[in-house]
PDB file of C-alpha atoms and ligand atoms in Angstrom:
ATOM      1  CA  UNK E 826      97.500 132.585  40.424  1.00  0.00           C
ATOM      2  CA  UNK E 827      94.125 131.434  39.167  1.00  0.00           C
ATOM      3  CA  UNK E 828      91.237 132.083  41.947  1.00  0.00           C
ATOM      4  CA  UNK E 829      90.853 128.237  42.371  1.00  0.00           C
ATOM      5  CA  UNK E 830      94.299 127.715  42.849  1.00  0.00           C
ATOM      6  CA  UNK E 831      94.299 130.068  46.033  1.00  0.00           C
ATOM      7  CA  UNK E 832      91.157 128.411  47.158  1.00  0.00           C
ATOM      8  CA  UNK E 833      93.099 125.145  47.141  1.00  0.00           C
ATOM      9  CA  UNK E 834      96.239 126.838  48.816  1.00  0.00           C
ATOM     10  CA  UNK E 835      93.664 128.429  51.548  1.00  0.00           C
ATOM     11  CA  UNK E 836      92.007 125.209  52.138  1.00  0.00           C
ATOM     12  CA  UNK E 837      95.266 123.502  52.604  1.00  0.00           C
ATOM     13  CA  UNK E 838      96.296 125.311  55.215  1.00  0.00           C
ATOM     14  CA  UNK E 839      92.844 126.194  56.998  1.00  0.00           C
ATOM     15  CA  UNK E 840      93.245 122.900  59.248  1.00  0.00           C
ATOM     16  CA  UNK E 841      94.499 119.502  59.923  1.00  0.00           C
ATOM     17  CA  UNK E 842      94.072 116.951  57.243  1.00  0.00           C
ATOM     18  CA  UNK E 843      92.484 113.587  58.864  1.00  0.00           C
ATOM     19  CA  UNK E 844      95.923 111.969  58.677  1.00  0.00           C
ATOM     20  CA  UNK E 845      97.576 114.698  60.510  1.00  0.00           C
ATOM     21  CA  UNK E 846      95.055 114.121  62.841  1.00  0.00           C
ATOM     22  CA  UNK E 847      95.121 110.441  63.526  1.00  0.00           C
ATOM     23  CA  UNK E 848      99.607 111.113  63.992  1.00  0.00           C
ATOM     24  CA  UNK E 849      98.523 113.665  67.177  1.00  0.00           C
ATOM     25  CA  UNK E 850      96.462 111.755  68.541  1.00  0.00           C
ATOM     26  CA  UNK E 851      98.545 108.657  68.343  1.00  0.00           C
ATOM     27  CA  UNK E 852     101.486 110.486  69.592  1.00  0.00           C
ATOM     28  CA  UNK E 853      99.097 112.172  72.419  1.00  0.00           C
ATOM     29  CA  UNK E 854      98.358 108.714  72.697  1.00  0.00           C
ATOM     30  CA  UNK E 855     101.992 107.103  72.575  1.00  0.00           C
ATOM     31  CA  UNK E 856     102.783 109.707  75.340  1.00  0.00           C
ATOM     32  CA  UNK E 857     100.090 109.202  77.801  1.00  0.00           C
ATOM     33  CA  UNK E 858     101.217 105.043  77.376  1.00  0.00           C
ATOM     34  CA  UNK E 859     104.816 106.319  77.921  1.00  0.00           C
ATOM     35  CA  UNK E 860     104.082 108.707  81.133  1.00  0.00           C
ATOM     36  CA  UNK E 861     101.242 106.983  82.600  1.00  0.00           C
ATOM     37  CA  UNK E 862     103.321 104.132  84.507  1.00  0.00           C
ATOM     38  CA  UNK E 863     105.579 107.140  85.864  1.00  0.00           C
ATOM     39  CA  UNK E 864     102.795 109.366  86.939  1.00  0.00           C
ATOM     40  CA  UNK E 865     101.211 106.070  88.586  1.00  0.00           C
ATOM     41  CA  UNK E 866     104.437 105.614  90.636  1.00  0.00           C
ATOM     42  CA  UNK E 867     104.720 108.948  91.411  1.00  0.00           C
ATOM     43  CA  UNK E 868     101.053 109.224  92.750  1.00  0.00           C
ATOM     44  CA  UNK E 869     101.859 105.697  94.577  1.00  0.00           C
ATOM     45  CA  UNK E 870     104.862 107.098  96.079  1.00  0.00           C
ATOM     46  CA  UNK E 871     102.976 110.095  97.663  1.00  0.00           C
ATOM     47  CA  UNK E 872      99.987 107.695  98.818  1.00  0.00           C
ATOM     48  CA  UNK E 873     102.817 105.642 100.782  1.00  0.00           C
ATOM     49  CA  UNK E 874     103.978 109.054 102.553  1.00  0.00           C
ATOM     50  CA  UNK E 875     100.739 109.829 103.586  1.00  0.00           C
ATOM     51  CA  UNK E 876      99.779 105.821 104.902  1.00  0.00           C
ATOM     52  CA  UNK E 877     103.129 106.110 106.650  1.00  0.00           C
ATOM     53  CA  UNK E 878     102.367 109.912 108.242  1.00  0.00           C
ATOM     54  CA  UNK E 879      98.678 108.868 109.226  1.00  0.00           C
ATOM     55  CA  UNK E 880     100.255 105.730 111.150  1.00  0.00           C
ATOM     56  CA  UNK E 881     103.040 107.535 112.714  1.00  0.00           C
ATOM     57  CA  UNK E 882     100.451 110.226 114.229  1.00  0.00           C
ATOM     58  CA  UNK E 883      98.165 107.358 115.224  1.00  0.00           C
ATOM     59  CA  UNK E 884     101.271 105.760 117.022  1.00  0.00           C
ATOM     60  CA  UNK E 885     102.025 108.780 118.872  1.00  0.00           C
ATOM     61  CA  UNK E 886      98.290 109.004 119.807  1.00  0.00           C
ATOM     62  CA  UNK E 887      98.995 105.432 121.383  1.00  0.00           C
ATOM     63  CA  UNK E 888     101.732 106.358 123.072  1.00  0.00           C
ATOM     64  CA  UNK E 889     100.016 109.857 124.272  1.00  0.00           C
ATOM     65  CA  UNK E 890      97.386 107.345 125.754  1.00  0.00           C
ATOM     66  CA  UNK E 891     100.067 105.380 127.332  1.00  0.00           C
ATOM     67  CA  UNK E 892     101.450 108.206 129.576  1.00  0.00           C
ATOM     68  CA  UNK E 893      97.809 109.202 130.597  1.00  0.00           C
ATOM     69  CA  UNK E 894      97.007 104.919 131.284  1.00  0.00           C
ATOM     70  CA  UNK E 895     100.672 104.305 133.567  1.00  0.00           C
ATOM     71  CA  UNK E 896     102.426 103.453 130.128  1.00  0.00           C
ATOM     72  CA  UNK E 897      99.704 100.877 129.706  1.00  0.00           C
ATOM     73  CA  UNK E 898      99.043  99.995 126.101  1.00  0.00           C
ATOM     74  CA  UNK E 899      95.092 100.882 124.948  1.00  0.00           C
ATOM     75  CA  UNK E 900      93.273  97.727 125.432  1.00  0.00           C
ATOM     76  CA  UNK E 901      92.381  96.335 121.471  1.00  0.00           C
ATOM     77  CA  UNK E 902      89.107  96.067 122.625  1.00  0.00           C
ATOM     78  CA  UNK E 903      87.318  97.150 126.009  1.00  0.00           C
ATOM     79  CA  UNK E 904      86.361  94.067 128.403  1.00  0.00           C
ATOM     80  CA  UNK E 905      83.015  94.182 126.998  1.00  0.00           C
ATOM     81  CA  UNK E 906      83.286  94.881 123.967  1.00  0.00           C
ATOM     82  CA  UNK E 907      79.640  96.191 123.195  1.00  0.00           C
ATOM     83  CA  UNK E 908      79.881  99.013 125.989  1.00  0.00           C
ATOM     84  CA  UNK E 909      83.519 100.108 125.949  1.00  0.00           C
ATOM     85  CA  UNK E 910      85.556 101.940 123.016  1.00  0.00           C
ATOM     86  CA  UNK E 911      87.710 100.132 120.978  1.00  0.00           C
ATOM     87  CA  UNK E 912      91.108 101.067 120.324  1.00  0.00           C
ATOM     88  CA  UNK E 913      90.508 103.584 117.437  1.00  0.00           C
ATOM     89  CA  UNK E 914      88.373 106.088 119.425  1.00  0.00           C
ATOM     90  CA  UNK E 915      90.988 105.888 122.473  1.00  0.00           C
ATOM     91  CA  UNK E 916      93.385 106.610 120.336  1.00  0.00           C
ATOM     92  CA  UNK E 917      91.183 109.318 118.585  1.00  0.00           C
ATOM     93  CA  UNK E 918      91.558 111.606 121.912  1.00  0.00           C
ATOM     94  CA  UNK E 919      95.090 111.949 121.000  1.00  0.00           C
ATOM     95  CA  UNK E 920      95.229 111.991 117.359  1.00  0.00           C
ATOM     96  CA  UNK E 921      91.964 113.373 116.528  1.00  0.00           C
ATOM     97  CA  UNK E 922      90.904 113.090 112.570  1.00  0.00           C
ATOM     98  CA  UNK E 923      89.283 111.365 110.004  1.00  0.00           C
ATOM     99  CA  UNK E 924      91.473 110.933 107.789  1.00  0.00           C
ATOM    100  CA  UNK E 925      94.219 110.251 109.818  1.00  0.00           C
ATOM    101  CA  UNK E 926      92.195 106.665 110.027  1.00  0.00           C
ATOM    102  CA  UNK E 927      92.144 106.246 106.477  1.00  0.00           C
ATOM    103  CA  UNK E 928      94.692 104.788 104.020  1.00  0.00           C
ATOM    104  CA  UNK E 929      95.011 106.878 100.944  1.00  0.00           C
ATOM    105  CA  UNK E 930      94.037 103.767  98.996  1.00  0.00           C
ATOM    106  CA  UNK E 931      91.067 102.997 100.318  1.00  0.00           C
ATOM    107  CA  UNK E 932      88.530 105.127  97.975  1.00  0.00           C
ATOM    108  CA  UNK E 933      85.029 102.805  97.125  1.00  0.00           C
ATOM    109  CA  UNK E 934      84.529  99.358  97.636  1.00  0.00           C
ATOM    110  CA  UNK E 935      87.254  97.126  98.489  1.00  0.00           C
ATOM    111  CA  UNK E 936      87.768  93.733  97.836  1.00  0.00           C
ATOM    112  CA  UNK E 937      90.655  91.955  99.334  1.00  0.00           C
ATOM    113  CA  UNK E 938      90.506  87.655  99.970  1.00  0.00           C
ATOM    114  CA  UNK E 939      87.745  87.534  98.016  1.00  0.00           C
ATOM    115  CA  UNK E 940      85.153  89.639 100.335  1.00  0.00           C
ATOM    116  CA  UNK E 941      84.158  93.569  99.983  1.00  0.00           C
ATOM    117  CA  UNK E 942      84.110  96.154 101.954  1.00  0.00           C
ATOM    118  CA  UNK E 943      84.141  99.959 102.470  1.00  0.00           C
ATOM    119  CA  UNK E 944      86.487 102.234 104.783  1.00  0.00           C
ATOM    120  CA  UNK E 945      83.935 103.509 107.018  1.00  0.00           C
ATOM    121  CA  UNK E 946      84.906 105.668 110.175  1.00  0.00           C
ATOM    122  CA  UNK E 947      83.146 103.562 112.665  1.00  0.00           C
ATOM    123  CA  UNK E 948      85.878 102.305 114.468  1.00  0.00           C
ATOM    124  CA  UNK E 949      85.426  99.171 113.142  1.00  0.00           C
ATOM    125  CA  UNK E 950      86.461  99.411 109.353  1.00  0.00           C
ATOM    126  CA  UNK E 951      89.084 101.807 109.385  1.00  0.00           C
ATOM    127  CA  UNK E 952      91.580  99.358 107.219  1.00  0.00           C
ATOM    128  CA  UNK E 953      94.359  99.811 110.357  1.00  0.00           C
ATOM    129  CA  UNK E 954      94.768  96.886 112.491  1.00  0.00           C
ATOM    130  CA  UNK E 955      96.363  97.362 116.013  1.00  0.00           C
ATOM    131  CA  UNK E 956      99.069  94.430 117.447  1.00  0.00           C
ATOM    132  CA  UNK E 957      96.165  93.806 119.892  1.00  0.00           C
ATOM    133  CA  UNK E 958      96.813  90.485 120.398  1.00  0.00           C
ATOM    134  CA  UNK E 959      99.971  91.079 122.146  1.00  0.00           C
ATOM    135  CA  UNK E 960      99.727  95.034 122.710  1.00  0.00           C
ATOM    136  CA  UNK E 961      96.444  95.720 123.338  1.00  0.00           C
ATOM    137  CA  UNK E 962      94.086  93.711 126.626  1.00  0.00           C
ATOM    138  CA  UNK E 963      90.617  92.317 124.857  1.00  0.00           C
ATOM    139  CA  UNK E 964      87.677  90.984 126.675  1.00  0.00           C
ATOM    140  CA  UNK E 965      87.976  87.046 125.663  1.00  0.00           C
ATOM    141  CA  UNK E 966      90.659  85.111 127.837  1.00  0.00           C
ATOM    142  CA  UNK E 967      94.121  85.476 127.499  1.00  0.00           C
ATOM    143  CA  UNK E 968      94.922  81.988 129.299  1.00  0.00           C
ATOM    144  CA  UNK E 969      97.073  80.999 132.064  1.00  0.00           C
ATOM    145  CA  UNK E 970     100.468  79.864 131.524  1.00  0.00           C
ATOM    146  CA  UNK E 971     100.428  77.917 135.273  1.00  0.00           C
ATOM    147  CA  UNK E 972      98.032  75.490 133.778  1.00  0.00           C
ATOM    148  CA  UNK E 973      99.583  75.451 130.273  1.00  0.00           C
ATOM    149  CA  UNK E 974      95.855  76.505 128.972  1.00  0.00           C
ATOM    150  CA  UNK E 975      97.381  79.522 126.933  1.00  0.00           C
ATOM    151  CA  UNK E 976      95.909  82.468 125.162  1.00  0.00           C
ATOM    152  CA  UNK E 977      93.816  80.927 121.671  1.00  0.00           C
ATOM    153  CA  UNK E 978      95.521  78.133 121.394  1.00  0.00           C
ATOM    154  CA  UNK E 979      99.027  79.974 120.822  1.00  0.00           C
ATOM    155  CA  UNK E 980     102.150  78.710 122.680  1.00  0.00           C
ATOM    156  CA  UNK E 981     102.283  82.423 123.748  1.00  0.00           C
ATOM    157  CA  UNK E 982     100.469  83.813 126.457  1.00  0.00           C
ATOM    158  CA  UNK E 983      99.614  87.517 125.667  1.00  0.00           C
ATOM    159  CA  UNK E 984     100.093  89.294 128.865  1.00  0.00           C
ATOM    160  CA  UNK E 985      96.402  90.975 129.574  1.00  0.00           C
ATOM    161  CA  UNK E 986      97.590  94.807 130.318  1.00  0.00           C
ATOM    162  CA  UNK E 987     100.849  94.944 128.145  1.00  0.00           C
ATOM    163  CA  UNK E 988     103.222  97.407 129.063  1.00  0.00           C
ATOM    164  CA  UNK E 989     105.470 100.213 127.572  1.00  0.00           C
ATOM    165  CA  UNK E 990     108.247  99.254 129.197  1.00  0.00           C
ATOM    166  CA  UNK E 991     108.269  95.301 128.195  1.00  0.00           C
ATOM    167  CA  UNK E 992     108.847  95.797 124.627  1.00  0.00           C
ATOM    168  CA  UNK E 993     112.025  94.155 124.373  1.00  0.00           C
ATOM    169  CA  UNK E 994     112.849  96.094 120.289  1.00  0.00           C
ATOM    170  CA  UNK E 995     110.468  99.166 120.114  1.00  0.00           C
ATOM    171  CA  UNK E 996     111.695  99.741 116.759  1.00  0.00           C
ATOM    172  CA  UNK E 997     110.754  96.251 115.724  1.00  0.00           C
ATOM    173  CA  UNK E 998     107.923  95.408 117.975  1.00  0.00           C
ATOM    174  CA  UNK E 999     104.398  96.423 115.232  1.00  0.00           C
ATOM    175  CA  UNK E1000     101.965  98.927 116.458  1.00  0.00           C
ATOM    176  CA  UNK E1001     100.007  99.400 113.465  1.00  0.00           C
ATOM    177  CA  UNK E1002      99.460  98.380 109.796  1.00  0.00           C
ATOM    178  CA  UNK E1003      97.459  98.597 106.918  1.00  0.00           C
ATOM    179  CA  UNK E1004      94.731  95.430 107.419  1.00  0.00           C
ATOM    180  CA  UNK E1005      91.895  93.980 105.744  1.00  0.00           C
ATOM    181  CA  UNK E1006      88.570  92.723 107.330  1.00  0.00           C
ATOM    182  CA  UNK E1007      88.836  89.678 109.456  1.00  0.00           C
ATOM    183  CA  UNK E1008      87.258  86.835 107.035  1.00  0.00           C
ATOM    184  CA  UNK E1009      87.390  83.041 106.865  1.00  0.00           C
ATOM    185  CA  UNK E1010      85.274  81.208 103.598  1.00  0.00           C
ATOM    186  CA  UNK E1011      84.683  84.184 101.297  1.00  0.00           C
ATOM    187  CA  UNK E1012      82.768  85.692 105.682  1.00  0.00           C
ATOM    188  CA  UNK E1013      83.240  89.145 105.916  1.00  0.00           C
ATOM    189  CA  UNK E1014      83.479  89.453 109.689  1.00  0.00           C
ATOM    190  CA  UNK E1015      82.803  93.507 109.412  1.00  0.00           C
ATOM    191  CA  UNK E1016      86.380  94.527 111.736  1.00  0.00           C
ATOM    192  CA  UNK E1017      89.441  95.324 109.891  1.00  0.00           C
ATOM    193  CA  UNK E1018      90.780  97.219 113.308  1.00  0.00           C
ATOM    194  CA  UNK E1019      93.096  93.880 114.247  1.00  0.00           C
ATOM    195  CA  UNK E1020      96.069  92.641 113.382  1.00  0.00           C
ATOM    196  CA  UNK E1021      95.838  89.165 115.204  1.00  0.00           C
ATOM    197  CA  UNK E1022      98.936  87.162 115.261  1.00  0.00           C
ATOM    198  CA  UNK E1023      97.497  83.943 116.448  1.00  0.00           C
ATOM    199  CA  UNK E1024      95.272  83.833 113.863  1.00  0.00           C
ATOM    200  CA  UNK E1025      96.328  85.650 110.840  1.00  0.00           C
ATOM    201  CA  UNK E1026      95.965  83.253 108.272  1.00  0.00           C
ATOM    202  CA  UNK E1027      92.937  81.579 109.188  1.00  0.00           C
ATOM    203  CA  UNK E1028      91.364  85.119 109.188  1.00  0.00           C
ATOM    204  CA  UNK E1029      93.907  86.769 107.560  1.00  0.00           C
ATOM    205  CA  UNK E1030      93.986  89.375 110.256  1.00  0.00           C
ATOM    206  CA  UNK E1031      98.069  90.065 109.013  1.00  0.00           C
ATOM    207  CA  UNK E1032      99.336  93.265 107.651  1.00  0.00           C
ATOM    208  CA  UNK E1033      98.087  94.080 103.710  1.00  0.00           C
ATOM    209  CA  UNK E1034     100.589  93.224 101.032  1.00  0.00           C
ATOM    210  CA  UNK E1035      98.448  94.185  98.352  1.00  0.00           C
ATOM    211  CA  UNK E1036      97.166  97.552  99.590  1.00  0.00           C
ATOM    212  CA  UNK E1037     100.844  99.556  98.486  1.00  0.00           C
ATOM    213  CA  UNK E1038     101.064  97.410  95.546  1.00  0.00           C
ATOM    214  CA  UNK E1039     103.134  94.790  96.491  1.00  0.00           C
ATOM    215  CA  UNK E1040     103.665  96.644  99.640  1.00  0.00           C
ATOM    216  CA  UNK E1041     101.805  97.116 103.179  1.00  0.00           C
ATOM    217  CA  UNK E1042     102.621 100.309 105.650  1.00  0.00           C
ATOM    218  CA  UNK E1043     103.714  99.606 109.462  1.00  0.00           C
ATOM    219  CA  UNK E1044     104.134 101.701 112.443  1.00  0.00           C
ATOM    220  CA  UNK E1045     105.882 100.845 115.211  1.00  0.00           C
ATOM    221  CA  UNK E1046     106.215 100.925 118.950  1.00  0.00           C
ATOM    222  CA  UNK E1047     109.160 103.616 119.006  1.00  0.00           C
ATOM    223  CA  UNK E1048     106.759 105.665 116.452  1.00  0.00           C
ATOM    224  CA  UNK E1049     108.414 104.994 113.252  1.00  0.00           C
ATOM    225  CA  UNK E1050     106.407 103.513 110.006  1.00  0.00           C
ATOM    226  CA  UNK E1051     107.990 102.182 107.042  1.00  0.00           C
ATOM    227  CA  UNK E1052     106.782 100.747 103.750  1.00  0.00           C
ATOM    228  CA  UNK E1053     107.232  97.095 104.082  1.00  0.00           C
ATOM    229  CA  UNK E1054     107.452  95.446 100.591  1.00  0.00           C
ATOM    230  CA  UNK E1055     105.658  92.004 100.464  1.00  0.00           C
ATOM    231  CA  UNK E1056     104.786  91.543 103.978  1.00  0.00           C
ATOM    232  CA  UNK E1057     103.965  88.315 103.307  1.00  0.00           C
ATOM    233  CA  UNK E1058     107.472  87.280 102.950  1.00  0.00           C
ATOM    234  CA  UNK E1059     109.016  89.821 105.301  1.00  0.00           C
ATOM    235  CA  UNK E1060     106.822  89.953 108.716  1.00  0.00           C
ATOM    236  CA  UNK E1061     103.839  87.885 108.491  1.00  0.00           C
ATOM    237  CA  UNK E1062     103.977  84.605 109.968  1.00  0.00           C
ATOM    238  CA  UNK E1063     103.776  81.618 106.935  1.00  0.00           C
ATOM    239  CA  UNK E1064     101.673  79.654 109.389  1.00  0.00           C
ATOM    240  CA  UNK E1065      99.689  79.429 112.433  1.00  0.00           C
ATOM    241  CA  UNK E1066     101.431  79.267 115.770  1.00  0.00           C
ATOM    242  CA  UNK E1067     105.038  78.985 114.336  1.00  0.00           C
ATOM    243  CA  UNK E1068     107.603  81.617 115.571  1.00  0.00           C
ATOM    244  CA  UNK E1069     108.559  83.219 112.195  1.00  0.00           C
ATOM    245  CA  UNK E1070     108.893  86.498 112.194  1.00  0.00           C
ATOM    246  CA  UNK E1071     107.947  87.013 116.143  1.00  0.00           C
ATOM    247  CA  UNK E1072     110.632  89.429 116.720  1.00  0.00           C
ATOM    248  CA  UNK E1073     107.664  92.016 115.117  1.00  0.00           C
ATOM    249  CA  UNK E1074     105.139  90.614 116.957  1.00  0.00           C
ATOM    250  CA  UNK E1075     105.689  89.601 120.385  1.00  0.00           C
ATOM    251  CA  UNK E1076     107.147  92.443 122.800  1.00  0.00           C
ATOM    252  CA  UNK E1077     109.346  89.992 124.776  1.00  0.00           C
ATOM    253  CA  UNK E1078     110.080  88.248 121.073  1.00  0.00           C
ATOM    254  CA  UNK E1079     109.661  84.523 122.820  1.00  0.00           C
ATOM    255  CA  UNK E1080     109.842  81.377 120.812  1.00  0.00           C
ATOM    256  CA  UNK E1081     108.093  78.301 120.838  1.00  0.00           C
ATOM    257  CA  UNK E1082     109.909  75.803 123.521  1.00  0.00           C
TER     258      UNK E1082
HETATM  259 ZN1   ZN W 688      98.089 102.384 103.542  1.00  0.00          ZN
END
């Protein structure tokens, strides 16, 4: 064989031609297109397990508190609100961790009905709202049903000092959920530790639909959480002060008269 002839041969086989390059990397390519959506659900999937085991520990640090507080639920917010600890750092005595306050999905800013925020461990932004309206005794009033001047304007008046042994379903009655920060007009009200039945779509205080996906994670009061798959059309109330979907809100599950 002439000596140019092996030179050819040698040069032939010394590497990848830029064709044979641009078919790996399209078929890395192709791959990564084919595997990504799968790897995405996968990773999903495991984020769900985790939102669901965070919530189920925080719900037996609620019920911990309970049988120290005569199986009294933790008040959402103390009776003055500035001096006494809101329901996240009662809770914290019982199920103590940082990242048992913090949904898997909530890494950077956040920007859910058009405001942003950012988890923050402050007891204030954690991303998990509490039942409090109904569950949990807050310091503005909760009306009086003798005079018919009920609880923010709801045909339900929340009972101040809710107890354990009123909750008519515990396995349907909500303890916790993934929630966004309370905000009306684009007004980031800076709490995202409520889920607020009365109000929940002015201030879209309701459980997160987008947070899973399409799917928000719930606790409730017998200490189960589940993956709830469009919340929206599952257990948050359509509109304000109806009696959809009480049965997961209201302990005694009453409807309007
Ligand atoms: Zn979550």
């Amino acid at each position: 064989m002439p000596t140019s002839d092996r030179h050819n041969q040698h040069r032939r086989h010394a590497g990848f031609t830029i064709v044979e390059l641009m078919v790996v990397v399209s078929i890395i390519a192709l791959l990564i297109a084919i595997m990504f959506p799968t790897m995405d659900r996968a990773f999903e999937a495991s984020r769900r397990v985790v939102c669901c085991s965070n919530l189920r520990q925080i719900d037996f640090g609620m019920l911990g508190y309970t049988e120290d507080y005569g199986r009294v639920f933790p008040p959402h917010r103390g009776v003055n609100m500035n001096t006494e600890p809101n329901w996240p750092q009662l809770v914290a005595k019982y199920a103590p961790g940082e990242q048992l306050a913090r949904c898997p999905n909530l890494k950077g800013m956040q920007k859910d009905f058009g405001v942003e925020w950012e988890w923050k461990y402050d007891f204030n932004n954690i991303g998990y709202g509490y039942n409090g309206f109904f569950l949990g005794h807050w310091y503005h009033g909760h009306g009086d049903p003798d005079t018919g001047n009920w609880s923010e304007g709801t045909y339900i008046n929340a009972k101040p000092w809710e107890k354990l042994s009123r909750v008519k379903q515990p396995a349907k009655c909500i303890s916790f959920g993934d929630s966004s920060p309370k905000t009306s007009g684009g007004v980031n009200y800076g709490v995202s530790l409520t889920l607020w039945w009365p109000y929940i779509n002015k201030y879209q205080e309701e459980v997160n639909g987008t947070r899973h996906k399409n799917a928000g994670v719930v606790s409730f009061v017998d200490g189960h959480a589940e993956v709830i798959l469009d919340p929206d059309a599952t257990i948050n109330p359509k509109a304000d002060n109806t009696d959809e979907f009480i049965e997961y809100w209201d302990p005694q599950v009453r409807l309007k008269p």
